Amino acid sequence: MKKFLRYLFQYAILAVAGFFVYQTAFKREAPPAFHRDQWTQREGFMAISYGGLSLDEGPGTLTSKNRLREQLSALAAAGYRTITTKDVKNFYDANGPLPDKALYLMFEGGRKDSVLFSQPILVHTGYNASLYLYGDRLTGWSRFFVRSDELRKVAANPFWDVGSMGFHSKLINETPKGGYAYYLTARLAAGDGKPEETPEGFDARVAADYKRAYASIADETGKPPLGYVFMPANTLGVSLPPAIAKPNDAGLARFFPVAFTRVGESYNSRQADSRRLTRLQVDPTWSPDRLLLEIESRLPQSSFLDFSNSVLHGLWQVGAGAITANGQALTLAAPAGKDGFALLRGTEGFENFLCRVKVVPARGGAALIYLRYRDSGSYVRIQVTADQVIVREKNGHALNTLVNYVLPVDQTGPVALDCCVKNNRLLMRVGGKEISPYPIPLTAGTERGSFALGALGDTGGHKAAFSDLRLTAFPPRWLAAPALADASLDNLRTLTAMVLPAKSLTDDPVANAAALVTVAASGVVPFLNLSETDPAKVEAMADSVASAPASLIIAKLLGGFVLSLEDFPDDAVLARLEKRLRKKGFAVALRVTPASKNRLLAAEKLPRPDWLLFDMPPLSDAGDMTRLANRFDKSRMLFRTPGPDPEGAIYYDVKG
């Protein structure tokens, strides 16, 4: 009987292996259709991950096959479209476009059930997925993990990408009391007559693991793996000591352009480091509606006006402490010995925005407001105490104080803040009064980022209160004027750039420089219009900025130049000039007339300006608009709109 059961078990294994090969190699299905020529989105993508699949419908640690079918079908019905690892790489390396609801689907662990059970579901939904695995599990006999011969079939399957989780899967430094470490996160402890691993030995071991992880996939499949999952999550770039993190960062930089190092959040914005990406690990108990809710609560939004249900709906990612809502009032309580921190999901792409809030600082401490928060090393922070408001910026290791505003001695009740963040400037009022006679300058490193709240104090249990919070993002808006004196200075708060004629350098330059200061004081970036200038003289004109009268002011405030596509029949000449101007620190806006529109649509080698200014309304042909947005960043494409005076100023706006 035992012999019979053993044979039965072996035949079952062979049958499963045969089915695996059939599913991943011989069964021909129509490959996923990506329609990349229709993609126009460059803000970010969602990433979700599964640990494995099972046939069991009961509660467990793995998602059932039927539940996966329900979830992916719901995502497809909601308009989510999957992308490949190569698409992610192109998004970060070349500002490549993505579909509107881009989804990166991952299966971690390299389990056979992930491929077997999900393959028909991927075919049904037209989805692509990425299988992440350990290199040392590819050899030897295993009922659970994909082996080398099976890996080749998976890599050849158009529904699958293959990525790495490292080579060595086994834990290190295990102790009788249950202690352990992951292979790449600690030096080998002393034991069995061996001394503790040296720092040099650790660096060499880490480098070798990344090399073997890469080779174990590339050598078997003939395809270099692009993606990596670092284990354990939320350590690299967060809690790992620099001596441990440095060789890991070097290994990723050498072999893997895309790496997922964090879990908990699903959205990866264009500002994210391509080797510090995050994914949402799907809970096996989640219904399709719950999964959609978890994902969509993390999608970018342009305005936040009602915070009464923000805690209930999970809009706050709490890093430390607890946040509660009472109507429109929010209270952030910090844990003992730590500062409270809560990041507002959906604000990762905030660039230009208005913020109004009333703040009550923690007793004996401070209330904190973070603007353009990217990570613990990059943000703008407003610190409100009982007697002052301090604006600080961190870009790297140093936390620099930008403004220190002392509150009136008779200040009582909440402190009202009114902020406008645009370009690389912060305009701010406290209690209705400007706290600085000029815009507060910000570094380029804080160009975009999230909104967050904090509570700071010397003792535990401190609380900060925030009420009447309003957040509204606004798109770029440009104004072109025949002369600086003709420019309407209304609505300067939401104006982001002004195009001035080249003669501003020579015609009454001192007066124009003074007017330029007025414009720049509102955070508006001036551009000099060099349209209709001889291409051979454009660079000389740019150089003359440094020697023109009042050049110290003009050169300091000038953001860039406007060139006309019509003036450059040779695309190569235009590309070289753009490169040289950027090297001098100037941005380039390219003006497109109705006559040159078709040339831009048909160009094989595209110009790469920072902005496109169209001297026309948005194109009426939807196909042409899609083609433009596929080739250029649509958030940097501005179209002419009528101004109050047809003969005067011209406005350029993003297509609504």
XYZ file of C-alpha atoms in Angstrom:
656
model
C 0.000 0.000 0.000
C 2.821 2.375 0.894
C 4.534 1.595 -2.405
C 1.296 2.312 -4.286
C 0.855 5.649 -2.517
C 4.446 6.590 -3.282
C 3.913 5.861 -6.999
C 0.638 7.780 -6.924
C 2.377 10.766 -5.365
C 5.147 10.669 -7.967
C 2.649 10.513 -10.835
C 0.792 13.458 -9.321
C 4.009 15.466 -9.235
C 4.746 14.557 -12.855
C 1.224 15.533 -13.871
C 1.565 18.925 -12.182
C 4.963 19.469 -13.791
C 3.516 18.532 -17.188
C 0.610 20.897 -16.695
C 3.053 23.630 -15.676
C 5.061 23.215 -18.869
C 1.865 23.100 -20.944
C 0.466 26.232 -19.366
C 3.643 28.274 -19.647
C 5.036 27.089 -22.954
C 2.863 25.088 -25.318
C -0.582 26.585 -24.874
C -0.706 29.474 -27.320
C -2.790 32.417 -26.228
C -3.053 35.899 -27.680
C -0.406 37.939 -25.822
C -1.387 40.985 -23.764
C -2.118 44.065 -25.871
C -0.448 47.175 -24.459
C -1.257 49.902 -27.055
C 1.759 51.924 -25.941
C 1.225 54.476 -28.706
C -1.952 55.524 -26.849
C -0.305 56.059 -23.454
C -0.186 59.687 -22.265
C 0.198 59.599 -18.473
C 3.468 60.483 -16.733
C 2.489 60.910 -13.088
C 2.966 57.409 -11.651
C 1.668 53.861 -11.256
C 0.207 51.426 -8.751
C 2.010 48.258 -7.660
C 0.332 45.332 -5.895
C 1.865 42.052 -4.809
C 0.793 38.505 -3.972
C 2.844 36.007 -1.977
C 1.357 32.895 -3.578
C -1.941 31.258 -4.525
C -3.961 28.266 -3.372
C -7.070 26.302 -4.349
C -8.346 26.456 -0.779
C -11.210 28.921 -0.279
C -10.848 28.949 3.497
C -8.874 31.464 5.570
C -5.124 31.156 5.174
C -1.912 32.937 4.314
C -2.357 32.618 0.538
C -4.938 34.164 -1.766
C -7.269 31.642 -3.379
C -7.394 31.241 -7.139
C -11.057 32.281 -7.251
C -10.406 35.365 -5.135
C -7.556 36.376 -7.462
C -9.892 35.985 -10.450
C -12.478 38.224 -8.769
C -9.892 40.846 -7.819
C -8.137 41.086 -11.182
C -11.461 41.089 -13.046
C -12.630 43.972 -10.849
C -9.404 45.889 -11.505
C -9.757 45.352 -15.263
C -13.402 46.484 -15.169
C -12.319 49.622 -13.264
C -9.921 50.512 -16.077
C -6.571 49.431 -14.626
C -4.037 48.303 -17.218
C -0.867 46.403 -16.404
C 2.637 47.507 -17.334
C 5.893 45.587 -17.595
C 9.143 46.052 -15.707
C 10.618 47.545 -18.872
C 7.812 50.124 -18.886
C 8.685 51.059 -15.291
C 12.350 51.442 -16.231
C 11.473 53.600 -19.238
C 9.149 55.723 -17.095
C 11.980 56.671 -14.737
C 14.920 56.666 -17.149
C 13.335 58.377 -20.152
C 10.115 59.961 -18.822
C 8.217 57.397 -20.876
C 4.402 57.417 -20.861
C 2.120 54.991 -19.022
C -1.598 54.156 -19.346
C -3.994 56.293 -17.315
C -4.498 53.652 -14.606
C -1.149 51.927 -14.728
C -0.811 48.787 -12.588
C 2.312 46.741 -11.901
C 1.304 43.233 -10.811
C 3.797 41.172 -8.792
C 4.040 37.636 -7.435
C 6.786 37.234 -4.841
C 8.599 34.071 -3.788
C 8.900 32.268 -7.130
C 6.172 29.737 -6.286
C 4.830 27.404 -8.967
C 1.270 27.964 -7.806
C 1.629 31.661 -8.634
C 2.174 30.776 -12.287
C -0.139 27.756 -12.533
C -3.215 29.324 -10.985
C -2.837 32.869 -12.299
C -1.998 32.080 -15.945
C -5.614 31.554 -17.116
C -6.661 34.655 -15.176
C -3.954 36.726 -16.861
C -5.161 35.461 -20.237
C -8.766 36.336 -19.363
C -7.940 39.885 -18.220
C -5.140 40.527 -20.715
C -2.819 41.296 -17.818
C 0.938 40.970 -17.485
C 2.613 39.936 -14.211
C 6.135 39.803 -12.800
C 7.442 36.743 -10.941
C 10.129 37.499 -8.332
C 12.292 34.642 -7.060
C 15.475 33.632 -5.221
C 18.302 32.285 -7.367
C 19.245 29.400 -5.059
C 15.754 27.910 -5.369
C 16.142 27.331 -9.102
C 18.251 24.197 -8.619
C 17.469 20.932 -6.865
C 14.109 19.248 -6.436
C 11.241 21.388 -5.194
C 7.493 20.915 -5.294
C 6.851 24.565 -4.455
C 9.337 26.739 -6.338
C 10.000 27.300 -10.031
C 13.121 25.449 -11.219
C 15.634 26.403 -13.908
C 13.998 24.459 -16.749
C 10.586 25.862 -15.795
C 11.999 29.375 -15.497
C 12.902 29.353 -19.179
C 9.264 28.611 -20.032
C 8.011 31.411 -17.798
C 10.460 33.934 -19.259
C 9.356 33.004 -22.787
C 5.687 33.476 -21.881
C 4.445 36.935 -23.023
C 2.287 37.243 -19.905
C 5.281 37.153 -17.546
C 8.381 39.091 -16.540
C 10.970 37.561 -14.230
C 12.741 39.496 -11.466
C 15.030 38.685 -8.562
C 14.743 38.669 -4.778
C 18.463 37.931 -4.395
C 20.394 34.695 -4.686
C 20.577 33.309 -1.141
C 17.161 32.768 0.434
C 18.322 31.330 3.752
C 18.460 33.393 6.937
C 21.731 34.020 8.787
C 22.799 34.539 12.397
C 20.035 32.290 13.736
C 20.064 31.792 17.501
C 18.391 29.274 19.834
C 16.080 32.053 21.030
C 14.732 32.709 17.547
C 16.979 35.561 16.494
C 17.966 35.844 12.846
C 18.924 38.249 10.066
C 18.352 38.366 6.321
C 21.308 37.499 4.136
C 22.043 41.051 2.947
C 21.241 42.976 6.128
C 23.932 41.957 8.644
C 27.509 40.804 8.965
C 27.941 37.104 9.733
C 28.156 36.617 13.490
C 30.993 34.732 15.148
C 30.350 31.037 15.715
C 31.515 27.513 14.979
C 35.062 28.632 15.577
C 34.769 31.435 12.974
C 35.338 35.119 13.773
C 32.779 37.808 13.013
C 32.692 38.844 9.375
C 34.794 41.905 8.562
C 33.274 44.970 6.856
C 35.315 44.143 3.746
C 34.063 40.569 3.835
C 30.469 41.766 4.139
C 30.848 44.123 1.174
C 32.309 41.332 -0.958
C 29.559 38.870 0.055
C 26.814 41.373 -0.802
C 28.389 42.206 -4.171
C 28.674 38.504 -4.987
C 25.021 37.864 -4.105
C 23.768 40.587 -6.453
C 25.989 39.251 -9.224
C 24.757 35.678 -8.741
C 21.133 36.837 -8.460
C 21.433 38.576 -11.816
C 23.308 35.734 -13.503
C 20.972 32.998 -12.219
C 18.151 34.519 -14.276
C 20.061 36.047 -17.189
C 22.052 32.880 -17.901
C 18.982 30.624 -17.826
C 16.612 32.819 -19.811
C 18.878 34.909 -22.013
C 17.015 37.957 -20.690
C 18.629 40.244 -18.103
C 16.295 40.777 -15.130
C 15.349 44.421 -14.634
C 13.496 44.242 -11.309
C 14.544 43.367 -7.756
C 12.654 42.959 -4.479
C 14.758 43.721 -1.402
C 14.033 41.747 1.743
C 13.026 42.576 4.350
C 10.891 45.482 3.200
C 11.049 48.953 4.750
C 14.690 48.600 5.829
C 16.925 49.711 2.940
C 16.878 53.492 2.923
C 14.970 53.497 6.220
C 16.611 51.689 9.130
C 19.682 49.906 7.752
C 22.955 51.470 8.971
C 24.939 53.244 6.236
C 27.690 50.604 6.315
C 25.086 47.921 5.538
C 23.066 49.974 3.055
C 25.999 51.211 0.963
C 27.045 47.870 -0.640
C 23.370 47.017 -1.231
C 22.819 50.302 -3.036
C 25.943 49.635 -5.089
C 24.687 46.170 -6.051
C 21.314 47.508 -7.140
C 22.931 50.334 -9.096
C 25.139 47.874 -10.965
C 22.619 45.174 -11.847
C 18.993 46.259 -11.339
C 17.451 49.537 -12.614
C 14.159 48.878 -10.776
C 13.885 47.815 -7.125
C 10.976 47.490 -4.703
C 12.237 48.063 -1.171
C 9.050 49.094 0.648
C 5.559 47.762 1.352
C 2.395 49.414 2.626
C 1.766 51.977 -0.102
C 0.799 51.160 -3.669
C 1.453 54.395 -5.570
C 4.845 55.260 -7.060
C 5.088 58.819 -8.368
C 7.418 60.241 -10.978
C 9.521 61.721 -8.143
C 10.196 58.320 -6.592
C 13.652 56.767 -6.705
C 13.412 53.836 -9.136
C 15.335 51.737 -6.591
C 13.117 52.730 -3.655
C 9.703 51.729 -4.985
C 6.763 50.505 -2.936
C 4.033 47.903 -3.403
C 0.830 46.978 -1.613
C 0.767 43.361 -0.452
C -2.782 42.122 -1.016
C -4.423 40.569 2.026
C -5.908 37.106 1.228
C -9.187 38.112 2.908
C -9.820 41.260 0.863
C -12.869 41.347 -1.352
C -12.560 42.962 -4.802
C -14.303 46.088 -3.470
C -11.897 46.278 -0.542
C -8.905 46.008 -2.867
C -10.275 48.784 -5.093
C -10.871 50.954 -2.024
C -7.319 50.364 -0.766
C -5.858 51.263 -4.156
C -8.046 54.243 -4.962
C -7.550 55.834 -1.539
C -3.903 56.173 -2.571
C -4.482 57.691 -6.024
C -3.335 61.288 -6.651
C -5.907 64.022 -6.109
C -5.878 67.708 -7.024
C -7.807 69.067 -4.047
C -8.694 68.171 -0.483
C -11.516 70.258 0.968
C -13.325 67.893 3.336
C -11.280 66.130 5.994
C -14.152 64.964 8.203
C -13.941 61.391 6.860
C -10.261 61.408 5.918
C -9.220 59.192 8.831
C -12.122 56.776 8.300
C -11.265 56.428 4.606
C -7.590 55.771 5.301
C -6.240 58.899 3.598
C -3.525 59.364 6.227
C -0.418 57.197 6.264
C 0.592 57.421 9.922
C 4.310 56.935 10.470
C 4.228 57.575 14.216
C 1.418 58.359 16.646
C -2.322 58.470 16.021
C -4.534 60.855 14.062
C -8.210 61.493 14.806
C -10.882 63.639 13.181
C -13.658 65.605 14.831
C -15.586 67.259 12.032
C -13.078 69.379 10.110
C -10.586 69.331 12.997
C -7.675 66.887 13.031
C -5.598 65.980 16.065
C -2.234 64.252 15.799
C -0.980 62.622 18.994
C 2.674 61.615 19.124
C 3.877 58.477 20.901
C 6.177 58.718 23.904
C 9.691 59.672 22.917
C 8.883 60.224 19.239
C 7.540 62.914 16.948
C 4.111 62.327 15.438
C 3.911 62.085 11.659
C 1.025 61.528 9.216
C 1.327 61.809 5.420
C -1.693 62.588 3.249
C -2.059 59.972 0.527
C -2.725 61.240 -2.976
C -0.512 64.341 -2.681
C 2.743 62.803 -3.970
C 2.618 64.793 -7.205
C 1.764 68.173 -5.660
C 3.852 70.818 -7.433
C 1.978 74.135 -7.386
C -0.658 74.358 -4.662
C -2.436 76.496 -2.082
C -2.715 75.501 1.567
C -4.817 77.104 4.276
C -4.991 75.780 7.818
C -5.435 76.884 11.418
C -2.926 75.373 13.808
C -2.834 74.858 17.566
C 0.669 73.702 18.537
C 1.317 70.927 21.004
C 1.546 72.232 24.561
C 5.223 72.703 25.274
C 6.004 71.583 21.734
C 5.170 72.405 18.130
C 2.798 71.585 15.309
C 4.490 70.697 12.030
C 3.313 71.053 8.442
C 5.346 69.388 5.700
C 5.214 70.663 2.116
C 6.625 68.694 -0.835
C 7.713 65.853 1.436
C 9.647 63.191 -0.506
C 11.411 61.347 2.302
C 13.187 62.023 5.590
C 15.943 63.808 3.689
C 13.877 66.084 1.435
C 11.045 68.382 2.515
C 9.928 71.884 3.469
C 8.668 72.119 7.060
C 6.660 74.808 8.833
C 7.050 74.624 12.610
C 4.463 76.458 14.717
C 5.039 77.006 18.432
C 3.246 79.199 20.943
C 5.410 82.199 20.052
C 6.898 81.743 16.568
C 6.650 80.213 13.102
C 9.827 78.719 11.626
C 10.202 77.638 7.996
C 12.917 75.066 7.380
C 14.036 73.044 4.376
C 15.920 69.761 4.270
C 17.672 68.591 1.135
C 20.203 65.987 2.192
C 21.644 65.963 5.688
C 21.268 69.617 6.718
C 18.026 71.151 8.024
C 18.286 74.814 7.036
C 16.217 77.631 8.545
C 14.718 79.874 5.846
C 12.487 82.199 7.891
C 11.887 82.767 11.596
C 8.697 84.772 12.218
C 7.854 85.881 15.755
C 4.132 85.857 16.545
C 2.523 88.967 18.063
C 2.663 89.057 21.853
C -1.133 89.230 21.969
C -1.537 86.112 19.794
C -4.299 83.887 21.160
C -6.124 80.919 19.694
C -5.181 79.055 16.510
C -2.443 80.359 14.217
C -3.841 80.873 10.692
C -1.459 79.915 7.875
C -1.960 80.707 4.185
C 0.683 79.213 1.871
C 1.275 79.217 -1.857
C 3.919 76.832 -3.175
C 4.910 77.167 -6.824
C 8.025 76.632 -8.876
C 10.875 76.925 -6.375
C 9.226 79.539 -4.180
C 7.034 79.618 -1.063
C 4.729 82.571 -0.407
C 3.318 82.592 3.097
C 1.011 84.627 5.326
C 0.497 84.190 9.046
C -2.638 85.762 10.461
C -3.128 87.541 7.124
C 0.358 89.126 7.150
C 3.218 88.297 4.798
C 6.065 86.843 6.849
C 8.698 87.785 4.270
C 8.957 90.725 1.842
C 10.129 88.306 -0.842
C 9.227 84.742 -1.830
C 11.022 82.169 0.264
C 13.439 80.361 -2.115
C 13.348 76.560 -2.244
C 15.899 74.200 -3.762
C 15.235 72.229 -6.931
C 15.284 69.033 -4.875
C 11.883 69.888 -3.403
C 10.132 70.399 -6.755
C 7.293 67.998 -5.928
C 6.199 65.961 -2.953
C 3.518 65.071 -0.443
C 1.686 67.018 2.233
C 2.079 65.825 5.823
C 1.372 66.819 9.426
C 3.555 66.396 12.490
C 3.648 66.913 16.249
C 6.898 67.781 18.008
C 7.689 67.905 21.717
C 10.287 67.119 24.344
C 7.993 64.813 26.295
C 5.703 62.019 25.183
C 1.991 62.327 24.551
C 2.063 65.787 22.974
C -0.770 66.669 20.580
C -1.101 69.133 17.735
C -4.443 70.287 16.337
C -5.239 71.364 12.767
C -8.568 72.790 11.593
C -10.161 74.292 8.473
C -7.524 72.629 6.298
C -7.836 73.292 2.565
C -5.470 72.022 -0.123
C -5.805 72.866 -3.819
C -3.297 72.138 -6.576
C -3.243 74.399 -9.616
C -1.682 73.771 -13.052
C 1.044 75.840 -14.724
C -0.125 79.105 -16.267
C 2.048 81.384 -18.383
C 1.599 84.973 -19.516
C 3.329 86.482 -22.562
C 3.344 90.276 -22.771
C 4.630 92.623 -25.527
C 6.267 94.652 -22.762
C 6.599 94.249 -19.041
C 4.432 97.315 -18.504
C 1.614 95.633 -20.473
C 1.512 92.599 -18.212
C -1.544 92.269 -16.011
C -0.441 91.492 -12.480
C -3.858 90.222 -11.442
C -4.041 86.696 -10.073
C -0.277 86.557 -9.636
C -0.652 83.866 -7.014
C -1.624 81.227 -9.559
C 0.539 82.572 -12.396
C 3.689 80.462 -12.720
C 5.730 82.067 -15.530
C 5.911 85.235 -17.614
C 7.397 85.539 -21.110
C 9.120 88.881 -21.692
C 10.430 90.361 -24.961
C 14.164 90.203 -25.642
C 14.325 93.995 -25.712
C 13.814 93.947 -21.939
C 17.594 93.512 -21.752
C 18.300 96.773 -23.565
C 15.216 99.049 -23.428
C 15.295 100.763 -20.031
C 16.897 97.713 -18.371
C 16.987 99.262 -14.910
C 13.231 99.888 -14.892
C 12.594 96.451 -16.357
C 14.828 94.869 -13.743
C 12.802 96.579 -11.025
C 9.580 95.317 -12.603
C 11.155 91.891 -12.849
C 11.733 91.915 -9.113
C 8.032 92.694 -8.604
C 7.050 89.741 -10.771
C 9.542 87.384 -9.156
C 8.390 88.493 -5.706
C 5.155 86.670 -6.449
C 6.977 83.475 -7.328
C 6.542 83.957 -11.086
C 9.466 82.726 -13.200
C 10.485 85.093 -16.039
C 11.401 83.689 -19.485
C 13.011 85.753 -22.231
C 11.372 85.452 -25.653
C 13.992 84.765 -28.333
C 11.450 83.766 -30.994
C 12.266 85.224 -34.403
C 15.893 85.594 -33.328
C 18.529 84.358 -35.750
C 19.408 80.846 -34.489
C 23.101 81.680 -34.856
C 22.671 84.561 -32.406
C 20.518 82.835 -29.780
C 23.406 81.544 -27.688
C 25.136 84.925 -27.875
C 21.905 86.533 -26.648
C 21.819 84.079 -23.756
C 25.415 84.932 -22.892
C 24.619 88.657 -23.021
C 22.283 88.275 -20.049
C 25.329 88.157 -17.806
C 26.730 91.410 -19.228
C 23.554 93.444 -19.765
C 22.754 96.476 -17.597
C 21.210 95.356 -14.307
C 22.534 91.901 -15.182
C 22.987 90.921 -11.545
C 19.222 91.095 -11.107
C 18.148 89.809 -14.526
C 20.527 86.843 -14.631
C 19.596 85.868 -11.092
C 15.841 85.905 -11.729
C 15.658 84.670 -15.321
C 14.395 81.104 -15.574
C 15.026 80.393 -19.241
C 14.359 81.225 -22.874
C 11.542 80.769 -25.366
C 12.623 79.546 -28.796
C 10.481 79.012 -31.887
C 10.407 75.671 -33.697
C 9.970 77.544 -36.990
C 13.347 79.234 -36.527
C 15.173 75.883 -36.506
C 14.646 73.862 -39.692
C 17.454 71.544 -38.571
C 16.395 69.464 -35.543
C 20.011 68.643 -34.700
C 20.904 72.341 -34.374
C 17.941 72.847 -32.038
C 18.897 69.830 -29.916
C 22.474 71.071 -29.495
C 21.296 74.544 -28.507
C 18.828 73.155 -25.955
C 21.631 71.134 -24.400
C 23.984 74.127 -24.194
C 21.352 76.397 -22.647
C 20.516 73.800 -19.989
C 24.199 73.478 -19.205
C 24.203 77.210 -18.451
C 21.341 76.667 -16.000
C 18.442 77.847 -18.184
C 15.212 76.040 -19.054
C 14.000 75.925 -22.664
C 10.417 76.520 -23.812
C 9.689 75.723 -27.461
C 7.033 77.764 -29.213
C 4.889 75.880 -31.742
C 2.842 77.756 -34.347
C -0.013 76.241 -36.380
C 2.416 75.995 -39.307
C 4.985 73.968 -37.340
C 2.499 71.688 -35.550
C 2.584 68.989 -38.220
C 6.356 68.957 -38.184
C 6.296 68.262 -34.462
C 3.788 65.445 -34.945
C 5.839 63.838 -37.708
C 9.346 64.339 -36.305
C 11.361 61.127 -36.056
C 13.931 62.552 -33.654
C 12.058 64.645 -31.153
C 13.255 67.891 -29.605
C 13.410 67.740 -25.812
C 12.335 71.156 -24.503
C 11.300 71.648 -20.904
C 8.041 73.244 -22.081
C 5.949 73.385 -25.250
C 3.985 76.606 -25.886
C 1.339 76.165 -28.592
C 0.160 79.348 -30.312
C -3.266 77.775 -30.781
C -6.030 76.189 -28.714
C -5.818 72.459 -27.907
C -5.909 70.429 -31.110
C -9.402 69.477 -32.241
C -8.199 66.135 -33.607
C -8.221 63.714 -30.656
C -5.724 61.473 -32.438
C -3.246 64.327 -32.822
C -3.630 65.290 -29.154
C -3.010 61.694 -28.095
C 0.063 61.489 -30.319
C 1.463 64.689 -28.814
C 0.767 63.595 -25.245
C 2.321 60.203 -25.998
C 5.522 61.873 -27.173
C 5.684 64.783 -24.706
C 4.771 65.349 -21.079
C 1.224 66.744 -21.251
C 1.691 68.611 -17.951
C 4.364 70.650 -19.780
C 2.254 71.309 -22.895
C 0.566 74.731 -22.693
C -1.983 76.063 -25.182
C -2.864 79.642 -26.044
C -6.010 81.016 -24.440
C -7.609 84.429 -25.024
C -6.570 87.247 -22.726
C -8.689 90.248 -21.727
C -6.996 92.341 -24.443
C -6.721 90.588 -27.850
C -3.844 92.884 -28.851
C -2.030 92.606 -25.536
C -1.078 89.781 -23.217
C -1.377 86.118 -24.180
C -2.043 83.318 -21.719
C -0.888 79.711 -22.021
C -2.663 76.999 -20.045
C -2.587 73.232 -19.697
C -5.407 71.501 -21.581
C -8.275 70.937 -19.148
